[in-house]
Amino acid sequence: MAEKKRSLITIRDLVKAYGDFTVLHGIDLDIAEGEVVCVVGPSGSGKSTLIRCINRLEDFSENSTIEIDGLTVQRGPELAQVRAEVGMVFQNFNLFPHMSVVRNVMLAPMRVRKTPETKAREQALKLLDRVGIVAQADKYPSKLSGGQQQRVAIARALAMEPRVMLFDEPTSALDPEMVGEVLDVMRDLAGTGVTMIVVTHEMGFARQVADRVIFMDGGRIIEAGTPAEIFDTPKEERTRGFLRAVLNH
């Protein structure tokens, strides 16, 4: 039997509300080191809010706790330390338009980790090669396709050598023909042992790549299991209804 990996992310009683509207209702979740978790569910179910809470891009109830490798995710000096270990890729690429592609990737290691410029450039070019766009290194983001810009965003997140990668619907803003190239990069990344949490509408990707799939609705985790358990033998009627709608069967 495979050895159980230790928990890297621990979430307890995660509550997030905007005024009277509660987005997350007491989420409990453990994510193991090296695990690839895909979070699926209808729009408005709290998926993106969940992962934005993990690196405190969203504040949450003071009674809730999130820990990453023993560090509590809270406002204060530790937050910068947590964020240095957590890379995030958004729906929109959020690249700096006035910087070349390679400078976008170099910036955080130079600013946060104090990496010398020559070394930062060398590392950035390796990462751009890894995501298949090193030939575009000296272009500006506006000259790249959406798929290429998202691959730059992935390289930029990886430049900090994070232990955790969060993806918030990284293909939803892309033209359909560009989705595959980004998913291919993410598939390769999933094989490297980095811990990944991916909010996605790409069910084929979730089935193929995830160690675990979490189905959310109404700010709650309705069901979680292996891809086979969720896609082939879901226990909850709400999960079955969602999958019927998105898979057309």
Short mmCIF file of C-alpha atoms in Angstrom, two decimals:
data_model
loop_
_atom_site.label_atom_id
_atom_site.label_comp_id
_atom_site.label_asym_id
_atom_site.label_seq_id
_atom_site.Cartn_x
_atom_site.Cartn_y
_atom_site.Cartn_z
CA MET A 1 0.00 0.00 0.00
CA ALA A 2 1.29 3.49 -0.94
CA GLU A 3 2.62 5.58 1.91
CA LYS A 4 0.21 8.32 2.92
CA LYS A 5 1.68 11.72 2.11
CA ARG A 6 1.66 14.37 4.79
CA SER A 7 -0.83 17.20 4.65
CA LEU A 8 0.64 20.40 3.21
CA ILE A 9 -2.53 22.53 3.32
CA THR A 10 -5.03 22.33 6.18
CA ILE A 11 -8.32 24.25 6.02
CA ARG A 12 -10.70 24.23 8.98
CA ASP A 13 -14.18 25.77 9.21
CA LEU A 14 -13.50 28.21 6.37
CA VAL A 15 -16.30 30.78 6.31
CA LYS A 16 -16.36 33.71 3.90
CA ALA A 17 -19.21 36.21 3.79
CA TYR A 18 -19.92 39.49 2.02
CA GLY A 19 -22.27 41.23 4.42
CA ASP A 20 -25.31 38.98 4.83
CA PHE A 21 -24.34 36.74 1.90
CA THR A 22 -22.24 33.72 2.86
CA VAL A 23 -20.06 32.42 0.02
CA LEU A 24 -18.29 29.60 1.91
CA HIS A 25 -20.04 27.63 4.66
CA GLY A 26 -17.46 26.04 6.98
CA ILE A 27 -15.16 24.28 4.50
CA ASP A 28 -12.85 21.57 5.92
CA LEU A 29 -10.15 20.32 3.57
CA ASP A 30 -6.71 18.71 3.72
CA ILE A 31 -4.42 18.65 0.69
CA ALA A 32 -1.40 16.39 0.70
CA GLU A 33 2.07 17.33 -0.44
CA GLY A 34 2.34 16.66 -4.19
CA GLU A 35 -1.41 16.15 -4.62
CA VAL A 36 -3.22 17.48 -7.70
CA VAL A 37 -6.76 18.54 -6.76
CA CYS A 38 -9.32 19.78 -9.28
CA VAL A 39 -12.27 21.77 -7.95
CA VAL A 40 -15.38 21.66 -10.14
CA GLY A 41 -18.93 22.92 -9.81
CA PRO A 42 -21.40 25.46 -11.18
CA SER A 43 -20.62 29.16 -11.40
CA GLY A 44 -21.13 30.91 -8.08
CA SER A 45 -20.44 27.80 -6.00
CA GLY A 46 -17.47 29.34 -4.17
CA LYS A 47 -14.65 27.56 -6.03
CA SER A 48 -12.59 30.64 -6.87
CA THR A 49 -13.22 32.20 -3.46
CA LEU A 50 -11.89 29.01 -1.84
CA ILE A 51 -8.53 29.16 -3.57
CA ARG A 52 -8.27 32.95 -3.22
CA CYS A 53 -8.59 32.46 0.55
CA ILE A 54 -5.63 30.05 0.56
CA ASN A 55 -3.13 32.88 -0.02
CA ARG A 56 -5.37 35.47 1.64
CA LEU A 57 -6.35 37.35 -1.49
CA GLU A 58 -9.74 37.19 0.23
CA ASP A 59 -10.16 37.76 3.94
CA PHE A 60 -12.24 35.23 5.84
CA SER A 61 -13.86 34.68 9.24
CA GLU A 62 -11.52 35.10 12.19
CA ASN A 63 -12.67 31.69 13.49
CA SER A 64 -11.49 29.98 10.29
CA THR A 65 -7.97 28.62 9.94
CA ILE A 66 -5.78 27.87 6.94
CA GLU A 67 -2.26 26.52 7.36
CA ILE A 68 0.33 25.89 4.69
CA ASP A 69 3.15 23.64 5.89
CA GLY A 70 2.48 24.75 9.47
CA LEU A 71 2.38 28.47 8.69
CA THR A 72 -0.94 30.14 9.50
CA VAL A 73 -2.37 32.20 6.65
CA GLN A 74 -3.15 35.47 8.39
CA ARG A 75 -2.47 39.17 8.04
CA GLY A 76 0.97 40.04 9.35
CA PRO A 77 4.65 39.27 8.77
CA GLU A 78 4.07 35.58 7.95
CA LEU A 79 1.81 36.37 5.00
CA ALA A 80 4.69 37.36 2.72
CA GLN A 81 6.41 34.10 3.64
CA VAL A 82 3.26 32.13 2.78
CA ARG A 83 2.79 33.93 -0.52
CA ALA A 84 6.39 33.27 -1.50
CA GLU A 85 5.55 29.54 -1.34
CA VAL A 86 2.25 29.83 -3.25
CA GLY A 87 2.10 30.61 -6.98
CA MET A 88 -1.21 31.67 -8.51
CA VAL A 89 -2.43 31.78 -12.09
CA PHE A 90 -5.61 33.73 -12.74
CA GLN A 91 -8.27 33.70 -15.49
CA ASN A 92 -6.79 36.92 -16.84
CA PHE A 93 -3.07 36.87 -17.30
CA ASN A 94 -2.22 40.01 -15.26
CA LEU A 95 1.13 40.46 -17.00
CA PHE A 96 2.87 43.82 -16.82
CA PRO A 97 2.28 45.30 -20.30
CA HIS A 98 5.30 47.65 -20.15
CA MET A 99 7.75 44.78 -19.52
CA SER A 100 9.03 42.16 -21.92
CA VAL A 101 7.99 38.55 -21.36
CA VAL A 102 11.33 37.64 -19.79
CA ARG A 103 11.26 40.69 -17.47
CA ASN A 104 7.78 39.68 -16.30
CA VAL A 105 9.20 36.31 -15.23
CA MET A 106 12.36 37.79 -13.69
CA LEU A 107 10.65 40.43 -11.55
CA ALA A 108 9.46 38.50 -8.48
CA PRO A 109 12.68 36.50 -7.89
CA MET A 110 14.70 39.72 -8.11
CA ARG A 111 12.36 41.71 -5.85
CA VAL A 112 11.37 39.06 -3.30
CA ARG A 113 14.23 36.56 -3.29
CA LYS A 114 16.93 39.13 -4.19
CA THR A 115 18.11 36.92 -7.07
CA PRO A 116 20.85 38.67 -9.09
CA GLU A 117 19.63 39.89 -12.49
CA THR A 118 21.88 37.59 -14.54
CA LYS A 119 20.75 34.52 -12.64
CA ALA A 120 17.10 35.63 -12.73
CA ARG A 121 17.26 35.99 -16.52
CA GLU A 122 18.88 32.58 -16.89
CA GLN A 123 16.18 30.96 -14.74
CA ALA A 124 13.42 32.86 -16.57
CA LEU A 125 14.63 31.66 -19.96
CA LYS A 126 14.68 28.06 -18.70
CA LEU A 127 11.09 28.42 -17.49
CA LEU A 128 9.96 30.02 -20.74
CA ASP A 129 11.58 27.12 -22.58
CA ARG A 130 9.75 24.70 -20.29
CA VAL A 131 6.38 26.25 -21.18
CA GLY A 132 7.31 26.35 -24.87
CA ILE A 133 7.67 30.08 -25.55
CA VAL A 134 11.33 30.95 -25.05
CA ALA A 135 11.35 32.35 -28.61
CA GLN A 136 8.97 35.10 -27.41
CA ALA A 137 11.17 36.13 -24.46
CA ASP A 138 11.92 39.67 -25.62
CA LYS A 139 8.44 40.48 -26.95
CA TYR A 140 5.85 42.43 -25.02
CA PRO A 141 2.69 40.69 -23.79
CA SER A 142 0.47 42.56 -26.28
CA LYS A 143 2.28 40.77 -29.13
CA LEU A 144 1.35 37.31 -27.77
CA SER A 145 -1.79 35.24 -28.15
CA GLY A 146 -3.94 34.59 -25.08
CA GLY A 147 -2.58 31.05 -24.79
CA GLN A 148 0.97 32.32 -24.94
CA GLN A 149 0.27 34.99 -22.32
CA GLN A 150 -1.20 32.39 -19.98
CA ARG A 151 1.92 30.25 -20.42
CA VAL A 152 4.02 33.29 -19.47
CA ALA A 153 1.81 33.70 -16.39
CA ILE A 154 2.51 30.07 -15.44
CA ALA A 155 6.26 30.57 -15.95
CA ARG A 156 6.09 33.71 -13.82
CA ALA A 157 4.38 31.84 -10.99
CA LEU A 158 6.94 29.02 -11.22
CA ALA A 159 9.84 31.49 -11.06
CA MET A 160 9.38 31.75 -7.30
CA GLU A 161 9.81 27.96 -7.01
CA PRO A 162 6.51 27.65 -5.13
CA ARG A 163 5.50 24.56 -3.21
CA VAL A 164 1.85 25.12 -4.10
CA MET A 165 0.34 26.26 -7.41
CA LEU A 166 -3.21 27.64 -7.47
CA PHE A 167 -5.03 27.90 -10.80
CA ASP A 168 -8.26 29.90 -10.97
CA GLU A 169 -10.01 28.77 -14.18
CA PRO A 170 -6.82 29.39 -16.17
CA THR A 171 -8.38 28.56 -19.54
CA SER A 172 -11.77 30.28 -19.22
CA ALA A 173 -10.64 33.53 -20.89
CA LEU A 174 -8.98 31.73 -23.81
CA ASP A 175 -10.25 31.03 -27.31
CA PRO A 176 -11.11 27.32 -27.59
CA GLU A 177 -8.15 26.52 -29.86
CA MET A 178 -5.73 27.92 -27.25
CA VAL A 179 -7.05 25.91 -24.31
CA GLY A 180 -5.11 22.76 -25.19
CA GLU A 181 -1.70 24.40 -25.17
CA VAL A 182 -2.21 25.70 -21.63
CA LEU A 183 -3.62 22.40 -20.37
CA ASP A 184 -0.59 20.60 -21.84
CA VAL A 185 1.74 22.80 -19.77
CA MET A 186 -0.37 22.08 -16.67
CA ARG A 187 -0.31 18.32 -17.37
CA ASP A 188 3.48 18.42 -17.54
CA LEU A 189 3.59 20.42 -14.31
CA ALA A 190 1.32 17.92 -12.54
CA GLY A 191 3.93 15.25 -13.17
CA THR A 192 6.68 17.16 -11.34
CA GLY A 193 5.42 16.71 -7.78
CA VAL A 194 4.30 20.30 -7.15
CA THR A 195 1.07 20.54 -5.16
CA MET A 196 -1.68 21.89 -7.44
CA ILE A 197 -5.22 23.11 -6.80
CA VAL A 198 -7.05 23.79 -10.04
CA VAL A 199 -10.48 25.40 -10.33
CA THR A 200 -11.60 24.29 -13.77
CA HIS A 201 -14.48 23.68 -16.14
CA GLU A 202 -12.29 21.28 -18.16
CA MET A 203 -13.71 17.93 -17.08
CA GLY A 204 -11.42 15.91 -19.35
CA PHE A 205 -8.39 17.52 -17.73
CA ALA A 206 -9.78 16.85 -14.24
CA ARG A 207 -10.44 13.20 -15.08
CA GLN A 208 -7.00 12.69 -16.58
CA VAL A 209 -4.72 14.68 -14.27
CA ALA A 210 -6.30 14.99 -10.82
CA ASP A 211 -5.53 12.74 -7.88
CA ARG A 212 -8.75 14.00 -6.34
CA VAL A 213 -11.78 15.88 -7.64
CA ILE A 214 -13.87 18.10 -5.36
CA PHE A 215 -17.40 19.05 -6.37
CA MET A 216 -18.70 22.27 -4.81
CA ASP A 217 -22.12 23.83 -4.85
CA GLY A 218 -23.66 26.62 -2.76
CA GLY A 219 -20.41 27.29 -0.90
CA ARG A 220 -20.06 23.71 0.33
CA ILE A 221 -18.08 20.64 -0.66
CA ILE A 222 -20.82 18.27 -1.79
CA GLU A 223 -18.57 15.36 -2.71
CA ALA A 224 -14.88 14.53 -3.11
CA GLY A 225 -13.10 11.46 -4.44
CA THR A 226 -10.90 10.06 -7.17
CA PRO A 227 -11.77 11.06 -10.74
CA ALA A 228 -13.31 7.61 -11.27
CA GLU A 229 -15.47 7.97 -8.15
CA ILE A 230 -16.72 11.45 -9.06
CA PHE A 231 -17.20 10.99 -12.80
CA ASP A 232 -18.24 7.34 -12.98
CA THR A 233 -19.99 6.60 -9.68
CA PRO A 234 -20.94 9.89 -7.97
CA LYS A 235 -22.85 9.33 -4.72
CA GLU A 236 -24.77 12.62 -4.55
CA GLU A 237 -27.71 13.49 -6.80
CA ARG A 238 -26.47 17.08 -7.05
CA THR A 239 -23.15 15.84 -8.44
CA ARG A 240 -24.93 13.57 -10.91
CA GLY A 241 -27.12 16.45 -12.09
CA PHE A 242 -24.14 18.74 -12.61
CA LEU A 243 -22.23 16.12 -14.56
CA ARG A 244 -25.26 15.33 -16.71
CA ALA A 245 -25.52 19.01 -17.60
CA VAL A 246 -21.83 19.57 -18.39
CA LEU A 247 -21.09 16.22 -20.02
CA ASN A 248 -24.44 15.99 -21.84
CA HIS A 249 -25.27 12.54 -20.62
#
